Short mmCIF file of N, CA and C in Angstrom, two decimals:
data_model
loop_
_atom_site.label_atom_id
_atom_site.label_comp_id
_atom_site.label_asym_id
_atom_site.label_seq_id
_atom_site.Cartn_x
_atom_site.Cartn_y
_atom_site.Cartn_z
N UNK A 19 -16.48 -11.68 11.57
CA UNK A 19 -15.34 -11.13 12.26
C UNK A 19 -15.69 -9.73 12.76
N UNK A 20 -14.94 -9.26 13.71
CA UNK A 20 -15.25 -7.98 14.34
C UNK A 20 -14.45 -6.83 13.73
N UNK A 21 -14.87 -5.65 14.09
CA UNK A 21 -14.15 -4.44 13.70
C UNK A 21 -12.69 -4.54 14.13
N UNK A 22 -12.45 -5.03 15.34
CA UNK A 22 -11.08 -5.16 15.83
C UNK A 22 -10.27 -6.17 15.02
N UNK A 23 -10.92 -7.26 14.55
CA UNK A 23 -10.23 -8.23 13.69
C UNK A 23 -9.81 -7.57 12.38
N UNK A 24 -10.68 -6.74 11.82
CA UNK A 24 -10.36 -6.05 10.56
C UNK A 24 -9.23 -5.05 10.74
N UNK A 25 -9.22 -4.36 11.87
CA UNK A 25 -8.12 -3.43 12.16
C UNK A 25 -6.82 -4.22 12.33
N UNK A 26 -6.89 -5.36 13.00
CA UNK A 26 -5.69 -6.19 13.18
C UNK A 26 -5.17 -6.69 11.83
N UNK A 27 -6.07 -7.06 10.92
CA UNK A 27 -5.65 -7.50 9.58
C UNK A 27 -4.99 -6.36 8.83
N UNK A 28 -5.52 -5.15 8.98
CA UNK A 28 -4.93 -3.98 8.34
C UNK A 28 -3.53 -3.71 8.88
N UNK A 29 -3.37 -3.80 10.20
CA UNK A 29 -2.05 -3.61 10.81
C UNK A 29 -1.08 -4.68 10.33
N UNK A 30 -1.55 -5.90 10.20
CA UNK A 30 -0.71 -6.99 9.71
C UNK A 30 -0.25 -6.70 8.28
N UNK A 31 -1.16 -6.22 7.43
CA UNK A 31 -0.82 -5.85 6.06
C UNK A 31 0.34 -4.86 6.06
N UNK A 32 0.23 -3.83 6.89
CA UNK A 32 1.29 -2.83 6.98
C UNK A 32 2.61 -3.41 7.47
N UNK A 33 2.55 -4.31 8.44
CA UNK A 33 3.76 -4.95 8.95
C UNK A 33 4.43 -5.80 7.87
N UNK A 34 3.62 -6.46 7.04
CA UNK A 34 4.18 -7.25 5.94
C UNK A 34 4.93 -6.35 4.97
N UNK A 35 4.35 -5.19 4.65
CA UNK A 35 5.01 -4.24 3.76
C UNK A 35 6.29 -3.73 4.41
N UNK A 36 6.21 -3.33 5.67
CA UNK A 36 7.37 -2.73 6.34
C UNK A 36 8.51 -3.71 6.54
N UNK A 37 8.22 -4.98 6.73
CA UNK A 37 9.27 -5.98 6.96
C UNK A 37 9.72 -6.65 5.67
N UNK A 38 8.95 -6.49 4.59
CA UNK A 38 9.29 -7.15 3.33
C UNK A 38 8.87 -8.60 3.28
N UNK A 39 8.08 -9.05 4.24
CA UNK A 39 7.60 -10.44 4.28
C UNK A 39 6.31 -10.55 3.46
N UNK A 40 6.45 -10.29 2.17
CA UNK A 40 5.29 -10.12 1.29
C UNK A 40 4.54 -11.41 1.01
N UNK A 41 5.12 -12.54 1.29
CA UNK A 41 4.41 -13.81 1.09
C UNK A 41 3.28 -13.99 2.09
N UNK A 42 3.17 -13.12 3.07
CA UNK A 42 2.13 -13.23 4.09
C UNK A 42 0.81 -12.57 3.71
N UNK A 43 0.72 -11.95 2.52
CA UNK A 43 -0.52 -11.28 2.15
C UNK A 43 -1.72 -12.23 2.11
N UNK A 44 -1.50 -13.50 1.83
CA UNK A 44 -2.61 -14.45 1.78
C UNK A 44 -3.29 -14.60 3.15
N UNK A 45 -2.63 -14.19 4.20
CA UNK A 45 -3.20 -14.26 5.55
C UNK A 45 -4.23 -13.16 5.79
N UNK A 46 -4.16 -12.07 5.02
CA UNK A 46 -5.03 -10.93 5.28
C UNK A 46 -5.80 -10.43 4.06
N UNK A 47 -5.52 -10.99 2.88
CA UNK A 47 -6.18 -10.58 1.64
C UNK A 47 -6.88 -11.79 1.03
N UNK A 48 -8.16 -11.63 0.70
CA UNK A 48 -8.93 -12.72 0.10
C UNK A 48 -8.37 -13.06 -1.29
N UNK A 49 -8.46 -14.34 -1.69
CA UNK A 49 -7.93 -14.75 -3.00
C UNK A 49 -8.50 -13.95 -4.17
N UNK A 50 -9.74 -13.54 -4.07
CA UNK A 50 -10.39 -12.81 -5.16
C UNK A 50 -10.52 -11.32 -4.87
N UNK A 51 -9.72 -10.80 -3.95
CA UNK A 51 -9.78 -9.39 -3.56
C UNK A 51 -9.55 -8.49 -4.77
N UNK A 52 -10.31 -7.39 -4.82
CA UNK A 52 -10.22 -6.44 -5.92
C UNK A 52 -9.61 -5.15 -5.42
N UNK A 53 -8.58 -4.67 -6.11
CA UNK A 53 -8.00 -3.37 -5.84
C UNK A 53 -8.59 -2.41 -6.86
N UNK A 54 -9.41 -1.48 -6.40
CA UNK A 54 -10.08 -0.55 -7.30
C UNK A 54 -9.14 0.55 -7.83
N UNK A 55 -7.94 0.62 -7.29
CA UNK A 55 -6.94 1.59 -7.75
C UNK A 55 -5.61 0.86 -7.97
N UNK A 56 -5.60 -0.13 -8.87
CA UNK A 56 -4.39 -0.95 -9.03
C UNK A 56 -3.29 -0.21 -9.79
N UNK A 57 -2.08 -0.67 -9.57
CA UNK A 57 -0.95 -0.20 -10.38
C UNK A 57 -1.07 -0.83 -11.76
N UNK A 58 -0.44 -0.26 -12.77
CA UNK A 58 -0.49 -0.87 -14.10
C UNK A 58 -0.03 -2.33 -14.05
N UNK A 59 -0.86 -3.22 -14.59
CA UNK A 59 -0.52 -4.64 -14.63
C UNK A 59 -0.78 -5.41 -13.34
N UNK A 60 -1.25 -4.73 -12.31
CA UNK A 60 -1.49 -5.41 -11.03
C UNK A 60 -2.70 -6.33 -11.14
N UNK A 61 -2.53 -7.58 -10.72
CA UNK A 61 -3.61 -8.56 -10.73
C UNK A 61 -4.36 -8.52 -9.41
N UNK A 62 -5.51 -9.18 -9.35
CA UNK A 62 -6.31 -9.23 -8.12
C UNK A 62 -5.68 -10.17 -7.10
N UNK A 63 -6.17 -10.08 -5.89
CA UNK A 63 -5.78 -11.00 -4.83
C UNK A 63 -4.42 -10.70 -4.22
N UNK A 64 -4.00 -11.58 -3.32
CA UNK A 64 -2.72 -11.38 -2.62
C UNK A 64 -1.53 -11.25 -3.57
N UNK A 65 -1.58 -12.00 -4.67
CA UNK A 65 -0.45 -11.95 -5.61
C UNK A 65 -0.28 -10.57 -6.22
N UNK A 66 -1.36 -9.83 -6.42
CA UNK A 66 -1.26 -8.47 -6.93
C UNK A 66 -0.53 -7.55 -5.97
N UNK A 67 -0.85 -7.68 -4.68
CA UNK A 67 -0.16 -6.86 -3.68
C UNK A 67 1.29 -7.28 -3.54
N UNK A 68 1.56 -8.59 -3.66
CA UNK A 68 2.93 -9.08 -3.61
C UNK A 68 3.74 -8.49 -4.77
N UNK A 69 3.16 -8.52 -5.97
CA UNK A 69 3.85 -7.97 -7.14
C UNK A 69 4.12 -6.47 -6.96
N UNK A 70 3.09 -5.73 -6.52
CA UNK A 70 3.24 -4.28 -6.38
C UNK A 70 4.30 -3.93 -5.34
N UNK A 71 4.21 -4.54 -4.15
CA UNK A 71 5.14 -4.16 -3.10
C UNK A 71 6.53 -4.74 -3.33
N UNK A 72 6.66 -5.80 -4.11
CA UNK A 72 7.99 -6.26 -4.51
C UNK A 72 8.65 -5.19 -5.37
N UNK A 73 7.89 -4.62 -6.31
CA UNK A 73 8.40 -3.55 -7.15
C UNK A 73 8.77 -2.34 -6.30
N UNK A 74 7.90 -1.96 -5.38
CA UNK A 74 8.17 -0.78 -4.54
C UNK A 74 9.39 -1.00 -3.66
N UNK A 75 9.53 -2.19 -3.07
CA UNK A 75 10.66 -2.45 -2.19
C UNK A 75 11.95 -2.63 -2.99
N UNK A 76 11.84 -2.98 -4.27
CA UNK A 76 13.04 -3.04 -5.12
C UNK A 76 13.56 -1.63 -5.37
N UNK A 77 12.64 -0.70 -5.57
CA UNK A 77 13.01 0.69 -5.81
C UNK A 77 13.38 1.41 -4.52
N UNK A 78 12.68 1.08 -3.44
CA UNK A 78 12.86 1.73 -2.14
C UNK A 78 13.03 0.63 -1.08
N UNK A 79 14.23 0.06 -0.94
CA UNK A 79 14.42 -1.09 -0.03
C UNK A 79 14.05 -0.82 1.42
N UNK A 80 14.14 0.44 1.83
CA UNK A 80 13.79 0.81 3.21
C UNK A 80 12.36 1.36 3.30
N UNK A 81 11.52 1.01 2.33
CA UNK A 81 10.13 1.47 2.30
C UNK A 81 9.47 1.25 3.66
N UNK A 82 8.79 2.28 4.12
CA UNK A 82 8.11 2.18 5.43
C UNK A 82 6.79 2.93 5.36
N UNK A 83 5.75 2.31 5.88
CA UNK A 83 4.43 2.94 5.96
C UNK A 83 4.14 3.25 7.42
N UNK A 84 3.85 4.51 7.70
CA UNK A 84 3.41 4.93 9.03
C UNK A 84 1.95 5.30 8.95
N UNK A 85 1.12 4.61 9.72
CA UNK A 85 -0.31 4.90 9.77
C UNK A 85 -0.51 6.03 10.77
N UNK A 86 -1.25 7.05 10.34
CA UNK A 86 -1.42 8.24 11.18
C UNK A 86 -2.82 8.39 11.75
N UNK A 87 -3.81 7.84 11.07
CA UNK A 87 -5.18 7.97 11.56
C UNK A 87 -6.00 6.81 11.02
N UNK A 88 -6.79 6.17 11.88
CA UNK A 88 -7.61 5.02 11.49
C UNK A 88 -9.06 5.30 11.87
N UNK A 89 -9.97 4.99 10.94
CA UNK A 89 -11.40 5.06 11.18
C UNK A 89 -11.98 3.74 10.68
N UNK A 90 -12.82 3.12 11.50
CA UNK A 90 -13.35 1.81 11.12
C UNK A 90 -14.82 1.69 11.49
N UNK A 91 -15.53 0.90 10.68
CA UNK A 91 -16.87 0.47 11.05
C UNK A 91 -16.86 -1.07 11.02
N UNK A 92 -18.00 -1.68 10.98
CA UNK A 92 -18.06 -3.14 11.06
C UNK A 92 -17.32 -3.85 9.92
N UNK A 93 -17.36 -3.29 8.70
CA UNK A 93 -16.79 -3.97 7.53
C UNK A 93 -15.62 -3.25 6.87
N UNK A 94 -15.35 -2.01 7.25
CA UNK A 94 -14.37 -1.19 6.56
C UNK A 94 -13.34 -0.61 7.52
N UNK A 95 -12.12 -0.52 7.03
CA UNK A 95 -11.05 0.15 7.77
C UNK A 95 -10.44 1.18 6.83
N UNK A 96 -10.45 2.44 7.26
CA UNK A 96 -9.87 3.53 6.49
C UNK A 96 -8.71 4.10 7.27
N UNK A 97 -7.67 4.50 6.56
CA UNK A 97 -6.55 5.10 7.27
C UNK A 97 -5.78 6.06 6.38
N UNK A 98 -5.18 7.04 7.04
CA UNK A 98 -4.27 7.98 6.41
C UNK A 98 -2.86 7.53 6.77
N UNK A 99 -1.94 7.65 5.80
CA UNK A 99 -0.60 7.14 6.03
C UNK A 99 0.44 8.03 5.37
N UNK A 100 1.69 7.82 5.77
CA UNK A 100 2.84 8.42 5.13
C UNK A 100 3.80 7.29 4.76
N UNK A 101 4.25 7.32 3.51
CA UNK A 101 5.26 6.37 3.03
C UNK A 101 6.59 7.11 2.96
N UNK A 102 7.64 6.47 3.48
CA UNK A 102 8.98 7.02 3.36
C UNK A 102 9.90 5.95 2.77
N UNK A 103 10.99 6.38 2.21
CA UNK A 103 11.97 5.44 1.67
C UNK A 103 13.07 6.18 0.95
N UNK A 104 14.08 5.41 0.54
CA UNK A 104 15.22 5.93 -0.19
C UNK A 104 15.26 5.28 -1.56
N UNK A 105 15.31 6.10 -2.60
CA UNK A 105 15.27 5.61 -3.98
C UNK A 105 16.62 4.98 -4.34
N UNK A 106 16.68 3.64 -4.25
CA UNK A 106 17.93 2.92 -4.49
C UNK A 106 17.82 1.93 -5.65
N UNK A 107 16.65 1.84 -6.28
CA UNK A 107 16.46 0.95 -7.42
C UNK A 107 15.60 1.64 -8.46
N UNK A 108 15.55 1.07 -9.66
CA UNK A 108 14.76 1.65 -10.74
C UNK A 108 13.28 1.74 -10.34
N UNK A 109 12.67 2.89 -10.61
CA UNK A 109 11.25 3.10 -10.33
C UNK A 109 10.64 3.82 -11.51
N UNK A 110 9.69 3.18 -12.19
CA UNK A 110 9.00 3.76 -13.33
C UNK A 110 9.99 4.37 -14.33
N UNK A 111 10.98 3.61 -14.69
CA UNK A 111 12.02 4.03 -15.64
C UNK A 111 12.90 5.16 -15.12
N UNK A 112 12.85 5.43 -13.83
CA UNK A 112 13.72 6.44 -13.23
C UNK A 112 14.86 5.70 -12.53
N UNK A 113 16.09 5.96 -12.98
CA UNK A 113 17.26 5.34 -12.37
C UNK A 113 17.37 5.78 -10.91
N UNK A 114 17.99 4.95 -10.08
CA UNK A 114 18.15 5.30 -8.66
C UNK A 114 18.80 6.67 -8.47
N UNK A 115 18.21 7.46 -7.59
CA UNK A 115 18.72 8.80 -7.32
C UNK A 115 19.35 8.93 -5.94
N UNK A 116 19.06 7.99 -5.05
CA UNK A 116 19.52 8.10 -3.67
C UNK A 116 18.70 9.08 -2.85
N UNK A 117 17.66 9.66 -3.46
CA UNK A 117 16.84 10.65 -2.76
C UNK A 117 15.85 10.00 -1.80
N UNK A 118 15.58 10.70 -0.72
CA UNK A 118 14.56 10.30 0.25
C UNK A 118 13.20 10.75 -0.26
N UNK A 119 12.20 9.92 -0.07
CA UNK A 119 10.83 10.31 -0.41
C UNK A 119 9.97 10.31 0.84
N UNK A 120 8.94 11.12 0.80
CA UNK A 120 7.93 11.16 1.86
C UNK A 120 6.62 11.51 1.17
N UNK A 121 5.67 10.55 1.17
CA UNK A 121 4.43 10.69 0.41
C UNK A 121 3.25 10.34 1.30
N UNK A 122 2.20 11.16 1.24
CA UNK A 122 0.99 10.92 2.02
C UNK A 122 -0.03 10.18 1.16
N UNK A 123 -0.94 9.47 1.82
CA UNK A 123 -2.01 8.79 1.10
C UNK A 123 -3.11 8.35 2.04
N UNK A 124 -4.17 7.79 1.44
CA UNK A 124 -5.30 7.27 2.20
C UNK A 124 -5.76 5.97 1.56
N UNK A 125 -6.34 5.09 2.36
CA UNK A 125 -6.83 3.82 1.88
C UNK A 125 -8.10 3.43 2.63
N UNK A 126 -8.99 2.74 1.91
CA UNK A 126 -10.17 2.12 2.51
C UNK A 126 -10.12 0.65 2.14
N UNK A 127 -10.24 -0.21 3.10
CA UNK A 127 -10.32 -1.65 2.85
C UNK A 127 -11.65 -2.17 3.37
N UNK A 128 -12.33 -2.98 2.54
CA UNK A 128 -13.55 -3.64 2.98
C UNK A 128 -13.22 -5.10 3.27
N UNK A 129 -13.75 -5.59 4.38
CA UNK A 129 -13.39 -6.92 4.88
C UNK A 129 -14.59 -7.84 4.96
N UNK A 130 -14.34 -9.10 4.71
CA UNK A 130 -15.29 -10.19 4.97
C UNK A 130 -14.51 -11.32 5.63
N UNK A 131 -15.02 -11.81 6.74
CA UNK A 131 -14.38 -12.92 7.45
C UNK A 131 -12.91 -12.65 7.76
N UNK A 132 -12.59 -11.40 8.10
CA UNK A 132 -11.24 -11.05 8.49
C UNK A 132 -10.25 -10.87 7.35
N UNK A 133 -10.72 -10.95 6.10
CA UNK A 133 -9.85 -10.78 4.94
C UNK A 133 -10.29 -9.57 4.12
N UNK A 134 -9.33 -8.83 3.60
CA UNK A 134 -9.67 -7.69 2.74
C UNK A 134 -10.17 -8.22 1.41
N UNK A 135 -11.38 -7.76 1.03
CA UNK A 135 -11.99 -8.20 -0.23
C UNK A 135 -12.03 -7.09 -1.28
N UNK A 136 -11.91 -5.84 -0.82
CA UNK A 136 -11.85 -4.69 -1.72
C UNK A 136 -10.96 -3.63 -1.12
N UNK A 137 -10.28 -2.90 -2.01
CA UNK A 137 -9.42 -1.80 -1.57
C UNK A 137 -9.58 -0.63 -2.52
N UNK A 138 -9.68 0.56 -1.91
CA UNK A 138 -9.65 1.83 -2.64
C UNK A 138 -8.54 2.65 -2.00
N UNK A 139 -7.78 3.35 -2.80
CA UNK A 139 -6.72 4.14 -2.19
C UNK A 139 -6.11 5.13 -3.14
N UNK A 140 -5.38 6.06 -2.57
CA UNK A 140 -4.70 7.06 -3.37
C UNK A 140 -3.49 7.57 -2.59
N UNK A 141 -2.37 7.62 -3.30
CA UNK A 141 -1.15 8.21 -2.76
C UNK A 141 -0.77 9.39 -3.63
N UNK A 142 0.03 10.27 -3.11
CA UNK A 142 0.48 11.44 -3.85
C UNK A 142 1.58 11.03 -4.84
N UNK A 143 1.16 10.39 -5.94
CA UNK A 143 2.12 9.90 -6.93
C UNK A 143 2.88 11.03 -7.61
N UNK A 144 2.21 12.13 -7.90
CA UNK A 144 2.87 13.28 -8.52
C UNK A 144 3.95 13.82 -7.59
N UNK A 145 3.62 13.93 -6.31
CA UNK A 145 4.59 14.39 -5.33
C UNK A 145 5.80 13.47 -5.25
N UNK A 146 5.57 12.17 -5.33
CA UNK A 146 6.67 11.21 -5.30
C UNK A 146 7.59 11.43 -6.51
N UNK A 147 6.99 11.54 -7.70
CA UNK A 147 7.79 11.74 -8.91
C UNK A 147 8.58 13.05 -8.84
N UNK A 148 7.97 14.11 -8.33
CA UNK A 148 8.67 15.39 -8.20
C UNK A 148 9.83 15.27 -7.22
N UNK A 149 9.64 14.52 -6.14
CA UNK A 149 10.72 14.35 -5.17
C UNK A 149 11.91 13.61 -5.77
N UNK A 150 11.65 12.77 -6.77
CA UNK A 150 12.72 12.05 -7.45
C UNK A 150 13.35 12.88 -8.56
N UNK A 151 12.78 14.07 -8.82
CA UNK A 151 13.32 14.95 -9.85
C UNK A 151 12.82 14.64 -11.24
N UNK A 152 11.75 13.86 -11.32
CA UNK A 152 11.19 13.51 -12.63
C UNK A 152 10.54 14.71 -13.29
N UNK A 153 10.67 14.79 -14.59
CA UNK A 153 10.00 15.82 -15.36
C UNK A 153 8.59 15.32 -15.65
N UNK A 154 7.61 16.03 -15.16
CA UNK A 154 6.22 15.60 -15.27
C UNK A 154 5.46 16.59 -16.14
N UNK A 155 4.81 16.08 -17.19
CA UNK A 155 3.97 16.90 -18.02
C UNK A 155 2.55 16.37 -18.00
N UNK A 156 1.63 17.27 -18.07
CA UNK A 156 0.21 16.87 -18.02
C UNK A 156 -0.43 17.16 -19.36
#
């Protein structure tokens, strides 16, 4: 597959998250895909992303990812993004606050045959918790 196919798969992944059509991850994520930065309890493959984003969309029903910058080579697609949403459901034992969140992050996806087979990423989790008013100790 081409660099453009991998970018298209990445865009599709984002559209699935933004629309809540999470059953579509199997179209862009390999069955044995590994997330090198998984959430606690997250399994590999499309089902892991479905579980994670189901949890996120339960807490933030209007969750939206805006991609701000994309860099790609033949096998990898990297991008910087901003996540926004309104805290309307329980998130990490934090009761709904009604607060708006805005969090930056970056991701790298490695692709084979048009499917993501590995993912590395990081979001500003501390910033998200602070925006919700959580007491954070290190």
